[in-house]
mmCIF file of C-alpha atoms in Angstrom:
data_model
loop_
_atom_site.group_PDB
_atom_site.id
_atom_site.type_symbol
_atom_site.label_atom_id
_atom_site.label_comp_id
_atom_site.label_asym_id
_atom_site.label_seq_id
_atom_site.Cartn_x
_atom_site.Cartn_y
_atom_site.Cartn_z
ATOM 1 C CA MET A 1 0.079 0.080 -0.033
ATOM 2 C CA LYS A 2 2.766 2.469 0.714
ATOM 3 C CA LYS A 3 4.213 2.059 -2.952
ATOM 4 C CA LEU A 4 0.780 2.889 -4.215
ATOM 5 C CA ILE A 5 0.408 5.930 -2.063
ATOM 6 C CA ILE A 6 3.922 7.023 -3.369
ATOM 7 C CA ILE A 7 3.071 6.567 -6.802
ATOM 8 C CA PHE A 8 -0.344 8.479 -6.778
ATOM 9 C CA LEU A 9 1.309 11.238 -4.810
ATOM 10 C CA ALA A 10 3.922 11.440 -7.534
ATOM 11 C CA VAL A 11 1.299 11.574 -10.189
ATOM 12 C CA ALA A 12 -0.696 14.121 -8.381
ATOM 13 C CA CYS A 13 2.369 16.438 -8.219
ATOM 14 C CA ILE A 14 3.047 16.102 -11.861
ATOM 15 C CA VAL A 15 -0.632 16.750 -12.930
ATOM 16 C CA PRO A 16 -0.773 20.540 -12.010
ATOM 17 C CA SER A 17 2.098 21.252 -14.278
ATOM 18 C CA PHE A 18 0.763 19.928 -17.459
ATOM 19 C CA ALA A 19 -3.114 19.513 -17.113
ATOM 20 C CA GLY A 20 -6.004 21.431 -15.846
ATOM 21 C CA ASP A 21 -4.732 24.833 -16.912
ATOM 22 C CA LYS A 22 -7.878 26.651 -17.674
ATOM 23 C CA SER A 23 -5.944 29.640 -19.171
ATOM 24 C CA ARG A 24 -4.940 27.238 -22.127
ATOM 25 C CA LYS A 25 -8.477 25.887 -22.728
ATOM 26 C CA GLY A 26 -9.207 25.776 -26.543
ATOM 27 C CA THR A 27 -5.623 26.548 -27.303
ATOM 28 C CA THR A 28 -4.175 23.210 -28.022
ATOM 29 C CA GLY A 29 -3.863 21.367 -31.539
ATOM 30 C CA ALA A 30 -3.046 17.738 -32.395
ATOM 31 C CA ASP A 31 -6.627 16.566 -31.382
ATOM 32 C CA GLN A 32 -5.943 13.214 -33.031
ATOM 33 C CA LEU A 33 -4.332 12.220 -29.840
ATOM 34 C CA LEU A 34 -7.821 12.609 -28.203
ATOM 35 C CA VAL A 35 -9.617 10.205 -30.643
ATOM 36 C CA PRO A 36 -9.925 6.796 -28.905
ATOM 37 C CA VAL A 37 -9.256 3.426 -30.438
ATOM 38 C CA GLY A 38 -10.596 -0.171 -29.642
ATOM 39 C CA ALA A 39 -14.232 -1.355 -29.619
ATOM 40 C CA ARG A 40 -14.009 -2.566 -25.980
ATOM 41 C CA GLY A 41 -12.765 0.703 -24.554
ATOM 42 C CA ILE A 42 -15.019 2.937 -26.647
ATOM 43 C CA ALA A 43 -18.154 0.786 -25.698
ATOM 44 C CA THR A 44 -17.419 1.151 -22.042
ATOM 45 C CA GLY A 45 -17.203 4.849 -22.389
ATOM 46 C CA GLU A 46 -13.476 5.009 -22.036
ATOM 47 C CA ALA A 47 -13.893 4.368 -18.415
ATOM 48 C CA PHE A 48 -12.052 1.173 -18.068
ATOM 49 C CA LEU A 49 -8.795 2.782 -17.128
ATOM 50 C CA SER A 50 -8.030 0.788 -14.033
ATOM 51 C CA ASN A 51 -8.961 -2.831 -15.196
ATOM 52 C CA VAL A 52 -8.115 -2.687 -18.944
ATOM 53 C CA THR A 53 -5.624 -5.131 -20.123
ATOM 54 C CA GLY A 54 -3.956 -6.359 -23.313
ATOM 55 C CA LEU A 55 -3.043 -4.323 -26.278
ATOM 56 C CA GLU A 56 -6.218 -2.027 -25.950
ATOM 57 C CA ALA A 57 -4.539 -0.865 -22.717
ATOM 58 C CA LEU A 58 -1.897 0.995 -24.636
ATOM 59 C CA TYR A 59 -4.152 3.955 -25.486
ATOM 60 C CA TYR A 60 -6.124 4.127 -22.035
ATOM 61 C CA ASN A 61 -3.555 3.070 -19.556
ATOM 62 C CA PRO A 62 -0.238 1.411 -20.575
ATOM 63 C CA ALA A 63 0.062 -0.125 -17.249
ATOM 64 C CA GLY A 64 -2.709 -2.703 -17.928
ATOM 65 C CA PHE A 65 -0.505 -4.079 -20.920
ATOM 66 C CA ALA A 66 1.627 -5.621 -18.075
ATOM 67 C CA HIS A 67 -0.819 -8.220 -17.574
ATOM 68 C CA THR A 68 -0.362 -9.811 -21.059
ATOM 69 C CA THR A 69 0.848 -13.412 -20.763
ATOM 70 C CA GLY A 70 2.040 -13.970 -24.113
ATOM 71 C CA SER A 71 2.036 -12.172 -27.677
ATOM 72 C CA GLU A 72 -0.933 -10.316 -29.150
ATOM 73 C CA ALA A 73 -1.774 -8.595 -32.437
ATOM 74 C CA MET A 74 -4.732 -6.051 -32.773
ATOM 75 C CA PHE A 75 -6.551 -4.023 -35.521
ATOM 76 C CA SER A 76 -9.153 -1.500 -35.015
ATOM 77 C CA TYR A 77 -11.147 0.485 -37.652
ATOM 78 C CA MET A 78 -13.698 3.172 -36.823
ATOM 79 C CA THR A 79 -15.974 5.168 -39.093
ATOM 80 C CA TYR A 80 -15.435 8.542 -37.175
ATOM 81 C CA ILE A 81 -17.120 11.948 -38.105
ATOM 82 C CA ALA A 82 -17.560 13.674 -41.448
ATOM 83 C CA ASP A 83 -16.344 10.821 -43.707
ATOM 84 C CA ILE A 84 -13.252 10.399 -41.554
ATOM 85 C CA ASN A 85 -12.098 6.698 -40.977
ATOM 86 C CA VAL A 86 -9.424 5.766 -38.135
ATOM 87 C CA SER A 87 -7.364 2.780 -38.229
ATOM 88 C CA TYR A 88 -5.275 1.308 -35.400
ATOM 89 C CA PHE A 89 -2.700 -1.457 -35.274
ATOM 90 C CA ALA A 90 -0.708 -2.637 -32.348
ATOM 91 C CA ILE A 91 1.575 -5.645 -31.661
ATOM 92 C CA GLY A 92 3.429 -6.777 -28.244
ATOM 93 C CA THR A 93 4.766 -9.341 -26.339
ATOM 94 C CA ASN A 94 5.471 -10.385 -22.772
ATOM 95 C CA LEU A 95 9.211 -11.200 -22.118
ATOM 96 C CA GLY A 96 8.904 -12.253 -18.576
ATOM 97 C CA ASP A 97 11.178 -10.536 -16.004
ATOM 98 C CA LEU A 98 11.994 -8.101 -18.492
ATOM 99 C CA GLY A 99 8.416 -6.731 -18.758
ATOM 100 C CA SER A 100 5.901 -6.314 -21.775
ATOM 101 C CA PHE A 101 6.933 -4.474 -24.996
ATOM 102 C CA ALA A 102 4.647 -3.197 -27.807
ATOM 103 C CA PHE A 103 4.419 -1.119 -31.038
ATOM 104 C CA SER A 104 1.311 0.801 -32.119
ATOM 105 C CA ILE A 105 0.275 3.101 -34.884
ATOM 106 C CA LYS A 106 -3.011 5.064 -35.451
ATOM 107 C CA THR A 107 -3.779 6.741 -38.892
ATOM 108 C CA PHE A 108 -6.680 8.728 -40.205
ATOM 109 C CA ASP A 109 -8.101 8.605 -43.553
ATOM 110 C CA ILE A 110 -9.603 11.950 -44.113
ATOM 111 C CA GLY A 111 -10.391 11.649 -48.043
ATOM 112 C CA ASP A 112 -9.710 13.899 -50.804
ATOM 113 C CA ILE A 113 -10.093 17.715 -50.351
ATOM 114 C CA PRO A 114 -10.163 20.222 -53.481
ATOM 115 C CA VAL A 115 -7.040 22.264 -53.685
ATOM 116 C CA THR A 116 -7.908 26.010 -53.547
ATOM 117 C CA THR A 117 -5.852 29.166 -54.386
ATOM 118 C CA PHE A 118 -6.150 32.777 -54.712
ATOM 119 C CA ASP A 119 -6.733 32.437 -58.457
ATOM 120 C CA ALA A 120 -8.993 29.544 -58.150
ATOM 121 C CA PRO A 121 -11.082 29.936 -54.860
ATOM 122 C CA ASP A 122 -13.426 27.185 -56.187
ATOM 123 C CA GLY A 123 -10.851 24.727 -56.587
ATOM 124 C CA ASP A 124 -8.169 24.218 -59.379
ATOM 125 C CA GLY A 125 -9.171 20.657 -60.247
ATOM 126 C CA SER A 126 -6.686 19.027 -58.075
ATOM 127 C CA THR A 127 -7.201 17.444 -54.585
ATOM 128 C CA TYR A 128 -5.103 16.586 -51.542
ATOM 129 C CA SER A 129 -5.513 14.195 -48.530
ATOM 130 C CA PRO A 130 -4.130 15.243 -44.962
ATOM 131 C CA GLY A 131 -1.937 12.646 -43.207
ATOM 132 C CA PHE A 132 -2.295 12.402 -39.424
ATOM 133 C CA LEU A 133 -0.480 9.812 -37.757
ATOM 134 C CA THR A 134 0.615 8.924 -34.069
ATOM 135 C CA ALA A 135 2.922 6.092 -33.451
ATOM 136 C CA GLY A 136 4.383 4.698 -30.313
ATOM 137 C CA LEU A 137 6.689 2.396 -28.403
ATOM 138 C CA SER A 138 5.402 0.937 -25.285
ATOM 139 C CA TYR A 139 6.673 -0.772 -22.055
ATOM 140 C CA ALA A 140 4.872 -2.202 -18.865
ATOM 141 C CA LYS A 141 5.839 -4.228 -16.028
ATOM 142 C CA VAL A 142 4.088 -5.867 -12.973
ATOM 143 C CA ILE A 143 5.998 -4.380 -10.037
ATOM 144 C CA THR A 144 4.167 -6.459 -7.409
ATOM 145 C CA ASP A 145 1.143 -8.914 -7.486
ATOM 146 C CA ARG A 146 -0.898 -5.788 -6.962
ATOM 147 C CA VAL A 147 0.975 -2.755 -8.739
ATOM 148 C CA SER A 148 1.652 -2.453 -12.584
ATOM 149 C CA VAL A 149 3.229 0.423 -14.437
ATOM 150 C CA GLY A 150 3.397 1.526 -17.944
ATOM 151 C CA VAL A 151 4.842 4.158 -20.407
ATOM 152 C CA ASN A 152 4.285 5.157 -24.075
ATOM 153 C CA ALA A 153 6.766 7.144 -25.932
ATOM 154 C CA LYS A 154 4.896 8.639 -29.083
ATOM 155 C CA ILE A 155 5.707 10.451 -32.303
ATOM 156 C CA ILE A 156 2.706 12.788 -33.540
ATOM 157 C CA SER A 157 2.981 13.789 -37.342
ATOM 158 C CA GLU A 158 0.502 16.049 -39.286
ATOM 159 C CA THR A 159 0.946 16.774 -42.948
ATOM 160 C CA ILE A 160 -1.253 19.064 -45.290
ATOM 161 C CA LEU A 161 -0.109 19.354 -48.737
ATOM 162 C CA ASP A 162 3.642 20.247 -48.316
ATOM 163 C CA ALA A 163 3.374 21.792 -44.732
ATOM 164 C CA ASN A 164 3.887 19.471 -41.760
ATOM 165 C CA ALA A 165 4.284 19.516 -38.005
ATOM 166 C CA THR A 166 5.984 16.758 -35.910
ATOM 167 C CA GLY A 167 5.739 16.459 -32.220
ATOM 168 C CA PHE A 168 7.085 13.922 -29.335
ATOM 169 C CA ALA A 169 4.833 12.889 -26.271
ATOM 170 C CA VAL A 170 4.862 10.497 -23.307
ATOM 171 C CA ASP A 171 2.102 8.829 -21.461
ATOM 172 C CA PHE A 172 2.529 7.304 -17.737
ATOM 173 C CA GLY A 173 0.166 4.833 -16.268
ATOM 174 C CA VAL A 174 -0.334 2.851 -13.060
ATOM 175 C CA GLN A 175 -2.838 0.149 -11.930
ATOM 176 C CA TYR A 176 -3.571 -1.193 -8.523
ATOM 177 C CA ARG A 177 -5.502 -4.365 -7.832
ATOM 178 C CA PHE A 178 -6.897 -5.220 -4.429
ATOM 179 C CA ASN A 179 -7.864 -8.786 -3.402
ATOM 180 C CA ASN A 180 -11.628 -8.166 -3.479
ATOM 181 C CA ASN A 181 -11.828 -7.338 -7.182
ATOM 182 C CA LEU A 182 -11.372 -3.688 -6.645
ATOM 183 C CA THR A 183 -8.912 -1.931 -8.942
ATOM 184 C CA LEU A 184 -7.590 1.777 -9.055
ATOM 185 C CA GLY A 185 -5.846 3.396 -12.104
ATOM 186 C CA ALA A 186 -4.107 6.683 -12.974
ATOM 187 C CA ALA A 187 -2.463 7.908 -15.950
ATOM 188 C CA VAL A 188 -1.060 11.077 -17.336
ATOM 189 C CA LYS A 189 -1.378 11.602 -20.953
ATOM 190 C CA ASN A 190 0.269 13.436 -23.828
ATOM 191 C CA ILE A 191 3.102 15.189 -21.996
ATOM 192 C CA GLY A 192 5.397 16.373 -24.771
ATOM 193 C CA THR A 193 6.635 19.078 -27.058
ATOM 194 C CA ASN A 194 4.958 22.019 -28.766
ATOM 195 C CA MET A 195 4.282 21.459 -32.482
ATOM 196 C CA VAL A 196 4.523 24.026 -35.291
ATOM 197 C CA TYR A 197 3.714 23.734 -39.031
ATOM 198 C CA SER A 198 6.458 24.660 -41.634
ATOM 199 C CA GLY A 199 7.068 23.665 -45.272
ATOM 200 C CA SER A 200 6.901 25.076 -48.772
ATOM 201 C CA ASN A 201 3.108 25.576 -48.396
ATOM 202 C CA LEU A 202 3.734 28.377 -46.069
ATOM 203 C CA GLN A 203 5.695 30.317 -48.676
ATOM 204 C CA VAL A 204 4.035 32.852 -50.951
ATOM 205 C CA ASN A 205 5.445 34.415 -54.137
ATOM 206 C CA THR A 206 4.543 38.077 -54.317
ATOM 207 C CA GLY A 207 5.672 41.634 -55.215
ATOM 208 C CA ILE A 208 8.215 43.261 -52.936
ATOM 209 C CA PRO A 209 6.970 46.084 -50.791
ATOM 210 C CA GLY A 210 8.268 49.420 -51.998
ATOM 211 C CA THR A 211 9.165 48.355 -55.554
ATOM 212 C CA LEU A 212 7.450 49.205 -58.831
ATOM 213 C CA PRO A 213 4.626 47.060 -60.276
ATOM 214 C CA GLY A 214 6.053 44.380 -62.517
ATOM 215 C CA SER A 215 9.411 44.323 -60.612
ATOM 216 C CA ARG A 216 10.805 40.929 -59.713
ATOM 217 C CA GLU A 217 8.822 39.046 -57.023
ATOM 218 C CA GLY A 218 10.088 37.752 -53.648
ATOM 219 C CA THR A 219 9.488 34.904 -51.605
ATOM 220 C CA PHE A 220 7.897 35.184 -48.324
ATOM 221 C CA GLU A 221 7.000 32.607 -45.629
ATOM 222 C CA VAL A 222 4.286 32.787 -43.223
ATOM 223 C CA VAL A 223 5.494 32.157 -39.640
ATOM 224 C CA ALA A 224 3.002 29.650 -37.965
ATOM 225 C CA GLU A 225 2.396 29.759 -34.299
ATOM 226 C CA PRO A 226 3.465 26.789 -32.232
ATOM 227 C CA PHE A 227 0.818 24.918 -30.556
ATOM 228 C CA GLN A 228 0.583 22.847 -27.560
ATOM 229 C CA ILE A 229 -0.705 19.270 -27.543
ATOM 230 C CA PRO A 230 -3.829 18.426 -25.373
ATOM 231 C CA SER A 231 -2.485 16.813 -22.045
ATOM 232 C CA TYR A 232 -4.881 15.422 -19.344
ATOM 233 C CA PHE A 233 -4.827 13.413 -16.139
ATOM 234 C CA GLU A 234 -7.279 10.490 -15.382
ATOM 235 C CA LEU A 235 -8.099 8.771 -12.224
ATOM 236 C CA ALA A 236 -10.119 5.620 -12.202
ATOM 237 C CA VAL A 237 -11.843 2.936 -9.861
ATOM 238 C CA GLY A 238 -13.280 -0.171 -11.190
ATOM 239 C CA TYR A 239 -14.951 -3.339 -9.791
ATOM 240 C CA ALA A 240 -15.556 -6.800 -10.968
ATOM 241 C CA TYR A 241 -18.356 -8.873 -9.547
ATOM 242 C CA ASP A 242 -18.710 -12.712 -10.361
ATOM 243 C CA ILE A 243 -22.422 -13.473 -9.952
ATOM 244 C CA ASN A 244 -21.801 -17.155 -10.614
ATOM 245 C CA GLU A 245 -19.440 -19.272 -12.461
ATOM 246 C CA GLN A 246 -20.886 -18.183 -15.929
ATOM 247 C CA ASN A 247 -22.027 -14.643 -15.220
ATOM 248 C CA MET A 248 -19.980 -11.783 -14.260
ATOM 249 C CA VAL A 249 -20.160 -7.802 -14.384
ATOM 250 C CA GLN A 250 -17.500 -5.204 -14.378
ATOM 251 C CA ILE A 251 -18.151 -1.441 -13.675
ATOM 252 C CA ALA A 252 -15.937 1.382 -13.858
ATOM 253 C CA SER A 253 -15.765 5.255 -13.439
ATOM 254 C CA THR A 254 -12.872 7.598 -14.788
ATOM 255 C CA PHE A 255 -12.389 11.247 -13.916
ATOM 256 C CA ARG A 256 -10.454 13.248 -16.709
ATOM 257 C CA ASN A 257 -8.768 16.675 -15.917
ATOM 258 C CA ASN A 258 -8.161 18.125 -19.300
ATOM 259 C CA ASN A 259 -6.130 21.220 -20.315
ATOM 260 C CA ALA A 260 -8.061 21.680 -23.768
ATOM 261 C CA LEU A 261 -11.712 21.373 -22.559
ATOM 262 C CA GLU A 262 -13.966 20.769 -19.562
ATOM 263 C CA ASP A 263 -13.317 17.975 -17.078
ATOM 264 C CA GLN A 264 -15.176 14.926 -17.729
ATOM 265 C CA MET A 265 -16.535 11.930 -15.847
ATOM 266 C CA LYS A 266 -16.871 8.587 -17.953
ATOM 267 C CA PHE A 267 -18.846 5.423 -16.728
ATOM 268 C CA GLY A 268 -18.545 1.926 -17.982
ATOM 269 C CA LEU A 269 -20.387 -1.382 -17.770
ATOM 270 C CA GLU A 270 -19.547 -4.930 -19.117
ATOM 271 C CA TYR A 271 -21.761 -8.001 -18.750
ATOM 272 C CA GLY A 272 -19.974 -11.416 -19.543
ATOM 273 C CA PHE A 273 -21.163 -14.859 -20.033
ATOM 274 C CA SER A 274 -18.871 -17.809 -19.752
ATOM 275 C CA LYS A 275 -15.897 -15.596 -20.355
ATOM 276 C CA MET A 276 -16.827 -15.859 -24.043
ATOM 277 C CA PHE A 277 -19.863 -13.429 -24.707
ATOM 278 C CA PHE A 278 -19.895 -9.811 -23.702
ATOM 279 C CA LEU A 279 -22.159 -6.924 -23.605
ATOM 280 C CA ARG A 280 -21.004 -3.479 -22.971
ATOM 281 C CA ALA A 281 -22.408 0.022 -22.293
ATOM 282 C CA GLY A 282 -20.924 3.597 -21.289
ATOM 283 C CA TYR A 283 -21.434 7.331 -21.087
ATOM 284 C CA ASP A 284 -19.025 10.304 -21.097
ATOM 285 C CA LEU A 285 -20.256 13.356 -19.294
ATOM 286 C CA LEU A 286 -18.970 16.827 -19.299
ATOM 287 C CA LEU A 287 -18.946 18.108 -15.590
ATOM 288 C CA GLU A 288 -20.022 21.792 -16.368
ATOM 289 C CA ASN A 289 -21.816 22.280 -19.806
ATOM 290 C CA THR A 290 -23.143 18.809 -20.053
ATOM 291 C CA ASN A 291 -25.319 19.557 -23.059
ATOM 292 C CA GLN A 292 -22.273 20.652 -25.113
ATOM 293 C CA ASN A 293 -20.680 17.005 -25.196
ATOM 294 C CA THR A 294 -20.059 16.025 -28.800
ATOM 295 C CA PHE A 295 -20.459 12.238 -28.025
ATOM 296 C CA GLY A 296 -23.226 10.506 -26.152
ATOM 297 C CA PHE A 297 -24.286 6.921 -25.215
ATOM 298 C CA THR A 298 -22.008 4.091 -26.175
ATOM 299 C CA ALA A 299 -22.641 0.384 -26.441
ATOM 300 C CA GLY A 300 -20.979 -2.951 -27.825
ATOM 301 C CA ALA A 301 -20.624 -6.598 -27.825
ATOM 302 C CA GLY A 302 -17.802 -8.984 -28.006
ATOM 303 C CA ILE A 303 -16.670 -12.585 -28.545
ATOM 304 C CA ASN A 304 -13.591 -14.133 -26.902
ATOM 305 C CA TYR A 305 -13.023 -17.623 -28.389
ATOM 306 C CA GLN A 306 -10.402 -19.836 -27.081
ATOM 307 C CA MET A 307 -8.855 -22.105 -29.621
ATOM 308 C CA ALA A 308 -6.565 -25.064 -29.266
ATOM 309 C CA GLY A 309 -2.809 -24.511 -28.922
ATOM 310 C CA GLY A 310 -3.376 -21.483 -26.585
ATOM 311 C CA ILE A 311 -4.896 -19.325 -29.375
ATOM 312 C CA ASN A 312 -7.209 -16.614 -28.607
ATOM 313 C CA VAL A 313 -9.366 -14.758 -31.066
ATOM 314 C CA VAL A 314 -11.446 -11.652 -30.038
ATOM 315 C CA LEU A 315 -14.115 -10.011 -32.201
ATOM 316 C CA ASP A 316 -15.367 -6.595 -30.682
ATOM 317 C CA TYR A 317 -17.887 -3.952 -32.112
ATOM 318 C CA ALA A 318 -18.817 -0.632 -30.401
ATOM 319 C CA PHE A 319 -21.489 2.107 -31.250
ATOM 320 C CA ARG A 320 -21.030 5.526 -30.056
ATOM 321 C CA ASP A 321 -23.749 8.324 -30.665
ATOM 322 C CA VAL A 322 -22.526 11.554 -32.037
ATOM 323 C CA LYS A 323 -24.745 14.617 -31.220
ATOM 324 C CA GLU A 324 -23.686 17.180 -33.789
ATOM 325 C CA PHE A 325 -23.481 14.664 -36.824
ATOM 326 C CA PRO A 326 -26.224 12.631 -38.733
ATOM 327 C CA THR A 327 -24.175 9.408 -38.279
ATOM 328 C CA ALA A 328 -22.838 7.532 -35.252
ATOM 329 C CA ASN A 329 -19.379 6.067 -34.827
ATOM 330 C CA HIS A 330 -18.993 2.377 -35.461
ATOM 331 C CA ILE A 331 -15.924 0.437 -34.329
ATOM 332 C CA PHE A 332 -14.692 -3.000 -35.147
ATOM 333 C CA THR A 333 -11.688 -4.665 -33.427
ATOM 334 C CA VAL A 334 -9.943 -7.852 -33.947
ATOM 335 C CA LYS A 335 -7.444 -9.254 -31.751
ATOM 336 C CA LEU A 336 -5.226 -12.321 -31.806
ATOM 337 C CA GLY A 337 -3.407 -13.722 -28.802
ATOM 338 C CA ILE A 338 -0.805 -16.552 -28.435
ATOM 339 C CA GLU A 339 0.172 -17.878 -25.061
#
């Protein structure tokens, strides 16, 4: 218990420096970091911070990946908003006393956008597709039979035509498990460098001020403003209740302290039958302006099938209501595990 207290006090000291600064509200960029992955995590309202395990834990709380016993691979696909699609791939393994290691990558398919210029404000007939990507390396380890810790190191890349911005960030997470199926979790996310756009698309060829019309043109570059990435702190509690040998229920709640928007409370519920079939639900609530939340109710289902030879196949689906757009988010996840 002393180790747990020390860890949580350390996290509590770090948080005020990076998250919860109201003066920075609405001033961050790289919002791709806030887009969740994995059908199970989204279906449970992103609340399973304290009890998430496996590769899906890399996004929510890297400490949960420490409980992987073999090797895993995961692919997730989400139909997001405004015809944007999000793909996520991760692979990892447990190396015993050395801990668990993983690699993950999240990409966005935004589609083709018409190129407009000063001379062709309605489009010049060509198109471009922005590129948004987050790639990470993760490490997690079980410290004691109750405490696990984890860390992600991430590269964030954004490209629009020939302008691009790159940043670096880290996540830290910890989980604590009591003997009575109660779990606690904490995570600090997206602590990293500022980002700034640069590239040839910020350069403009135009006449030099003070010269005669028709004189040679000069090349001027627009100086882009650096922006911070959206960091936040999360604190969670979860509980697993075995109704009988075949039926079980997990509940969880997570508080998120943001530097980019209002603080949130997340709630999640999962029902499991025979450790094979699962039903899930969740909700994400803004603590102040509750009617301004972009997303609403979430739900989903999953199948966990154990095959011969220690092979485990997981199929998950999630639905997330979107309040300001006509279509909801749909998330599909496939996971393969080998003991």
